[in-house]
Amino acid sequence: VNVLKKKNSYIELLRFLMCIVIVLHHSGFLADESIRMPFPFGALAADFFFMLTGYFAYAHLLRREDDPDAYKDGTMRYWMKYTLAKLKRVLPYAALGIVAIYVLEFFWPSEEIPIVDRFMRLQNMPFELTLTPMLGVIPIDLFNYRNAPLWFLSSMMVALPLLMFLIKKYKDVFTSYLVWFLPALLQAWMVVTYGGVCPWTQFSGIVYCGVIRAFGDMMMGCAIYIAAKALGEKLKTSGVAIKLAMTILELGMLVFIFLEFHRGLAPYDQIFVLYVIEVMLIIAMSGCGYTSKIGGSLFEGLGKLSMPIYCMHWAVYQYVARFCAGI
């Protein structure tokens, strides 16, 4: 199916919209307590990005499957290089956001502290710049993790190479079983243990939940690829009525997702929203609706803005909170 092989402008638009949801969600952490946080469950938009990451990684695996030179240096080495290459593209924006926050804390701290203590506060910066905090090398909380939204990139660096190595090595068990069942098992465990599917700062006893969340969501992304390809092949000759119905269903789910982001969600409602996102992406990626026909450089340009905005918005908020309190 062609849509599986070329850039989908509609998906690029969704990337931008989901990024804005996250930005608005995070604004609530710096607002006055009397102001209701916009998109209180906008944190689920991060799961959307993990799903896309898994989708494109699995598509890449299939493209390189028959290449005899792809894994000549080792399978895990290949996927580490793949992951680092993806992170390298956004690292300048991540570094700018990180350094900006540390500069703010050093020169304009919120309270008067000795110069020695200001230097001591810089000790976590190398770990943040190398995207390693989710390994547990610094305390995972909003005070010590200065550019905290970058837990997404740190978790991806840990989880993605391992997941793709295992899928490459044990493709049958993963594609026939694990990608369909293990994400739900992990989500149920988080709900029962932590009361929801959004935790990332909690330590599971082995690894931080952010890494587990990334692993499960990226497995869902692999399942999206498999299901989208099957759906696209089944409906590739469908008529206008079917395409229109699929488009209405897809857009209806998108509206539902945004409405759910904006209201309070019980733990199992959060799981339900994740699977609505998954089904929506299956339809979008299958090409069996009209959203895949959307084109144009505008949406692609907005998609490219999503990660720079994500990497730097927390620094912007910190400066706003410091110099424009009460805005």
mmCIF file of C-alpha atoms in Angstrom, residues 82-205:
data_model
loop_
_atom_site.group_PDB
_atom_site.id
_atom_site.type_symbol
_atom_site.label_atom_id
_atom_site.label_comp_id
_atom_site.label_asym_id
_atom_site.label_seq_id
_atom_site.Cartn_x
_atom_site.Cartn_y
_atom_site.Cartn_z
ATOM 1 C CA TYR A 82 19.388 3.614 14.109
ATOM 2 C CA THR A 83 18.127 4.979 17.428
ATOM 3 C CA LEU A 84 21.032 7.367 17.914
ATOM 4 C CA ALA A 85 20.604 8.659 14.356
ATOM 5 C CA LYS A 86 16.966 9.483 15.128
ATOM 6 C CA LEU A 87 17.929 11.226 18.367
ATOM 7 C CA LYS A 88 20.778 13.106 16.697
ATOM 8 C CA ARG A 89 18.271 15.012 14.565
ATOM 9 C CA VAL A 90 16.555 16.510 17.624
ATOM 10 C CA LEU A 91 19.558 16.734 19.948
ATOM 11 C CA PRO A 92 20.384 20.390 19.071
ATOM 12 C CA TYR A 93 16.887 21.460 20.149
ATOM 13 C CA ALA A 94 17.038 19.265 23.252
ATOM 14 C CA ALA A 95 20.447 20.700 24.177
ATOM 15 C CA LEU A 96 19.203 24.266 23.693
ATOM 16 C CA GLY A 97 16.264 23.639 25.984
ATOM 17 C CA ILE A 98 18.443 21.960 28.622
ATOM 18 C CA VAL A 99 21.194 24.586 28.643
ATOM 19 C CA ALA A 100 18.652 27.419 28.730
ATOM 20 C CA ILE A 101 17.140 26.069 31.957
ATOM 21 C CA TYR A 102 20.513 25.566 33.635
ATOM 22 C CA VAL A 103 21.556 29.104 32.622
ATOM 23 C CA LEU A 104 18.352 30.426 34.179
ATOM 24 C CA GLU A 105 18.971 28.561 37.422
ATOM 25 C CA PHE A 106 22.617 29.632 37.565
ATOM 26 C CA PHE A 107 22.237 33.355 36.866
ATOM 27 C CA TRP A 108 18.665 34.001 38.011
ATOM 28 C CA PRO A 109 17.798 31.451 40.696
ATOM 29 C CA SER A 110 14.384 31.671 42.291
ATOM 30 C CA GLU A 111 16.079 32.198 45.675
ATOM 31 C CA GLU A 112 19.437 33.536 46.753
ATOM 32 C CA ILE A 113 21.976 30.695 46.987
ATOM 33 C CA PRO A 114 25.806 30.637 47.281
ATOM 34 C CA ILE A 115 27.844 30.475 44.083
ATOM 35 C CA VAL A 116 29.238 27.063 45.052
ATOM 36 C CA ASP A 117 25.728 25.649 45.293
ATOM 37 C CA ARG A 118 24.923 27.137 41.903
ATOM 38 C CA PHE A 119 27.835 25.223 40.385
ATOM 39 C CA MET A 120 26.747 22.079 42.187
ATOM 40 C CA ARG A 121 23.348 22.375 40.524
ATOM 41 C CA LEU A 122 25.074 21.920 37.165
ATOM 42 C CA GLN A 123 26.130 18.365 37.967
ATOM 43 C CA ASN A 124 23.070 16.806 36.340
ATOM 44 C CA MET A 125 23.490 18.698 33.072
ATOM 45 C CA PRO A 126 25.886 16.170 31.409
ATOM 46 C CA PHE A 127 23.382 13.380 32.019
ATOM 47 C CA GLU A 128 20.563 15.422 30.519
ATOM 48 C CA LEU A 129 22.662 16.398 27.492
ATOM 49 C CA THR A 130 23.426 12.735 26.819
ATOM 50 C CA LEU A 131 19.743 11.792 27.289
ATOM 51 C CA THR A 132 20.594 9.233 29.985
ATOM 52 C CA PRO A 133 18.457 10.294 33.008
ATOM 53 C CA MET A 134 15.959 7.447 32.597
ATOM 54 C CA LEU A 135 18.777 5.025 33.345
ATOM 55 C CA GLY A 136 18.418 6.284 36.909
ATOM 56 C CA VAL A 137 21.690 8.229 37.015
ATOM 57 C CA ILE A 138 19.856 11.241 38.488
ATOM 58 C CA PRO A 139 16.690 11.474 40.603
ATOM 59 C CA ILE A 140 13.686 11.333 38.304
ATOM 60 C CA ASP A 141 11.517 14.199 39.486
ATOM 61 C CA LEU A 142 10.569 17.667 38.271
ATOM 62 C CA PHE A 143 13.217 19.379 40.437
ATOM 63 C CA ASN A 144 16.329 17.380 39.532
ATOM 64 C CA TYR A 145 15.314 16.596 35.934
ATOM 65 C CA ARG A 146 15.420 20.163 34.645
ATOM 66 C CA ASN A 147 14.020 19.592 31.140
ATOM 67 C CA ALA A 148 11.674 16.902 32.369
ATOM 68 C CA PRO A 149 9.664 16.358 29.131
ATOM 69 C CA LEU A 150 12.815 14.899 27.593
ATOM 70 C CA TRP A 151 12.116 11.720 29.564
ATOM 71 C CA PHE A 152 10.433 10.766 26.282
ATOM 72 C CA LEU A 153 13.729 10.812 24.360
ATOM 73 C CA SER A 154 15.680 9.187 27.185
ATOM 74 C CA SER A 155 13.166 6.348 27.462
ATOM 75 C CA MET A 156 13.166 5.884 23.700
ATOM 76 C CA MET A 157 16.957 5.565 23.676
ATOM 77 C CA VAL A 158 16.755 2.758 26.240
ATOM 78 C CA ALA A 159 13.704 0.890 24.930
ATOM 79 C CA LEU A 160 13.792 1.178 21.135
ATOM 80 C CA PRO A 161 17.071 -0.649 20.354
ATOM 81 C CA LEU A 162 16.182 -3.493 22.722
ATOM 82 C CA LEU A 163 12.675 -3.867 21.296
ATOM 83 C CA MET A 164 13.826 -3.921 17.671
ATOM 84 C CA PHE A 165 16.674 -6.331 18.455
ATOM 85 C CA LEU A 166 14.202 -8.741 20.056
ATOM 86 C CA ILE A 167 11.715 -8.410 17.202
ATOM 87 C CA LYS A 168 14.440 -9.063 14.650
ATOM 88 C CA LYS A 169 15.726 -12.082 16.574
ATOM 89 C CA TYR A 170 12.346 -13.506 17.634
ATOM 90 C CA LYS A 171 10.062 -12.146 14.931
ATOM 91 C CA ASP A 172 7.465 -14.904 15.059
ATOM 92 C CA VAL A 173 6.764 -14.726 18.791
ATOM 93 C CA PHE A 174 6.681 -10.926 18.742
ATOM 94 C CA THR A 175 4.580 -10.314 15.633
ATOM 95 C CA SER A 176 2.227 -13.251 16.211
ATOM 96 C CA TYR A 177 1.740 -12.807 19.951
ATOM 97 C CA LEU A 178 3.625 -10.244 22.030
ATOM 98 C CA VAL A 179 2.803 -7.049 20.112
ATOM 99 C CA TRP A 180 -0.883 -7.869 20.543
ATOM 100 C CA PHE A 181 -0.940 -8.887 24.215
ATOM 101 C CA LEU A 182 2.091 -7.576 26.127
ATOM 102 C CA PRO A 183 1.213 -3.839 25.890
ATOM 103 C CA ALA A 184 -2.162 -4.490 27.554
ATOM 104 C CA LEU A 185 -0.490 -6.559 30.279
ATOM 105 C CA LEU A 186 1.991 -3.748 30.972
ATOM 106 C CA GLN A 187 -0.772 -1.124 31.000
ATOM 107 C CA ALA A 188 -2.877 -3.190 33.405
ATOM 108 C CA TRP A 189 0.147 -3.564 35.683
ATOM 109 C CA MET A 190 0.678 0.227 35.711
ATOM 110 C CA VAL A 191 -3.011 0.857 36.432
ATOM 111 C CA VAL A 192 -3.078 -1.599 39.323
ATOM 112 C CA THR A 193 0.295 -0.504 40.722
ATOM 113 C CA TYR A 194 0.290 3.249 40.093
ATOM 114 C CA GLY A 195 -3.330 4.124 39.339
ATOM 115 C CA GLY A 196 -2.950 4.986 35.645
ATOM 116 C CA VAL A 197 -1.033 4.455 32.411
ATOM 117 C CA CYS A 198 0.825 7.802 32.485
ATOM 118 C CA PRO A 199 3.531 7.226 35.149
ATOM 119 C CA TRP A 200 7.133 7.820 34.172
ATOM 120 C CA THR A 201 8.822 8.978 37.395
ATOM 121 C CA GLN A 202 7.940 5.873 39.434
ATOM 122 C CA PHE A 203 10.603 3.220 39.858
ATOM 123 C CA SER A 204 9.304 -0.281 39.206
ATOM 124 C CA GLY A 205 12.104 -2.007 41.101
#
